[in-house]
XYZ file of C-alpha atoms in Angstrom:
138
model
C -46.211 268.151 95.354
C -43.482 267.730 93.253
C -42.730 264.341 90.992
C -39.920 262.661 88.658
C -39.872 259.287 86.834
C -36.580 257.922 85.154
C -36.842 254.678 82.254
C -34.121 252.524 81.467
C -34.355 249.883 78.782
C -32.605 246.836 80.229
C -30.433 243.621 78.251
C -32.637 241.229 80.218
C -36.636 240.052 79.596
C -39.403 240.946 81.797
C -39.216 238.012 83.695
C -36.285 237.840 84.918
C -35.593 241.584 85.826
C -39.206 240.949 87.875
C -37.510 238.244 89.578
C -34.001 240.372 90.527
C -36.098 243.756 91.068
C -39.253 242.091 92.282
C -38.680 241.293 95.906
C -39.233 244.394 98.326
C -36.148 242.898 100.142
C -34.070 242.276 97.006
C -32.257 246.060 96.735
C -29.434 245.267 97.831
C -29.097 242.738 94.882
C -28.721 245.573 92.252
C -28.628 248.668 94.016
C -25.249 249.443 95.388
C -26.374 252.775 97.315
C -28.472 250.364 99.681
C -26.380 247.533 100.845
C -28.539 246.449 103.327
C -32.373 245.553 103.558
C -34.238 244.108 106.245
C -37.925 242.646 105.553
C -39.934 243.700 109.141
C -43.904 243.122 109.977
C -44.261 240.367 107.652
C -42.446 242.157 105.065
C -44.879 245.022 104.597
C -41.924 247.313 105.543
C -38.398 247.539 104.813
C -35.330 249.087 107.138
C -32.884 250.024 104.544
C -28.682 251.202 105.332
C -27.117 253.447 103.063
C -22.956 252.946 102.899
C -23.218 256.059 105.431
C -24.944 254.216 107.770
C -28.235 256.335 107.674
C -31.554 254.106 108.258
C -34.475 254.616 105.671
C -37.736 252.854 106.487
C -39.988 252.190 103.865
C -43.696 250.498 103.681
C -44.792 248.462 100.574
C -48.083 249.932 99.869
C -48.707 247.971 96.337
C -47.413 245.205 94.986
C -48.865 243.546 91.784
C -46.902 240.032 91.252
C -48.904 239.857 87.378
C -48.367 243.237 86.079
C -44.522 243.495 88.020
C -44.822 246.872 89.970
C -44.555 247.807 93.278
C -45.078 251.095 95.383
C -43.506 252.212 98.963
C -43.836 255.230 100.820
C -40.924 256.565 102.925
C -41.155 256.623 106.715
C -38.325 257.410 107.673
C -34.849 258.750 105.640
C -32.306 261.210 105.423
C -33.869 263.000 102.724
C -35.868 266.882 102.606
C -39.127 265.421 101.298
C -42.515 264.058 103.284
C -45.253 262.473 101.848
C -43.031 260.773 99.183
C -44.532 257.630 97.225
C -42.377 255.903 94.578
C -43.346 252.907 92.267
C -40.891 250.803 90.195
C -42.545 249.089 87.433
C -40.636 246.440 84.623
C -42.330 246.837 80.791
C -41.843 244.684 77.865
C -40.779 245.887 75.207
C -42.484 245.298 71.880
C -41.173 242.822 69.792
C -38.023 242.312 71.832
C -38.377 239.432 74.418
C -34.618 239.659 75.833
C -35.103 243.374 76.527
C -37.654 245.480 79.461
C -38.296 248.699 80.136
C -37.742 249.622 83.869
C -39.572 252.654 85.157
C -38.835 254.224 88.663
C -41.238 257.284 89.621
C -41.435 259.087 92.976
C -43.613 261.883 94.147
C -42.770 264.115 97.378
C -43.481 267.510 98.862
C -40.210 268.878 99.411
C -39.604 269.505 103.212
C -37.006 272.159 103.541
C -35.178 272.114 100.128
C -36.664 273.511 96.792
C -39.019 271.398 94.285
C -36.165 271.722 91.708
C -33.647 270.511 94.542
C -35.597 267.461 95.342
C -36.379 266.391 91.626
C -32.592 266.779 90.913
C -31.742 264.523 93.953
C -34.858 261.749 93.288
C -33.770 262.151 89.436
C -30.420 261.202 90.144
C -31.382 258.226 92.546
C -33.347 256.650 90.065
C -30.643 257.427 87.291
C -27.754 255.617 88.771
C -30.279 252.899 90.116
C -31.335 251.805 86.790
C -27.548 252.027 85.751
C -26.596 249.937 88.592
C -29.607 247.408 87.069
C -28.622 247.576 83.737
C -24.956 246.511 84.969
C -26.274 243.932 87.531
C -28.180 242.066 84.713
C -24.992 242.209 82.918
């Protein structure tokens, strides 16, 4: 199993990069890659479009509201990986109330690519998604 996990500090507090990042549905708020989300089975899963058109399907497997993280697996997506798992948590920072930490960490068995090849992909996901935050919270 291979794993990767990408922090950003953020020009925003806690509170309200919870509230843009929070919502399983809300990706297409901040994250240009995925500009379309649909909430399905009560909103325990997600069916996701990419500007290509491919569909990912994701499940929300945690979600705590309190301590502002939430995990999905991937169902279904165009990537080489199975068994992937990713969590996206928001930190404070200490002593700085108009700043948070944002952490987004995956782990995958690589399914037809290398480990390295899948790190450098996931790596670069959560990269650009956290500069894509860090611009949508202005």
């Amino acid at each position: 199993m291979a794993s990767t996990s990408v922090s950003r500090v953020v020009s925003a507090s806690p509170e309200r990069t919870w509230q843009l990042i929070g919502g399983f549905g809300s990706l297409p708020d901040w994250l240009p890659y995925i500009p379309e989300s649909t909430l399905v089975e009560g909103g325990r899963a997600r069916q996701l479009k990419n500007p290509d058109g491919d569909v990912i399907v994701e499940r929300l497997v945690d979600f705590n509201e309190t301590e502002r993280h939430y995990s999905y697996a991937i169902e279904k997506a165009p990537f080489p990986v199975v068994g992937y798992v990713s969590t996206i948590r928001v930190h404070s920072v200490a002593g700085q109330k108009d700043k948070a930490e944002v952490q987004w960490s995956g782990r995958f068995t690589p399914d037809g690519a290398t480990d390295e090849e899948v790190v450098a992909l996931f790596t670069d996901i959560y990269r650009n998604g956290l500069d894509a935050l860090h611009d949508a919270l202005g």
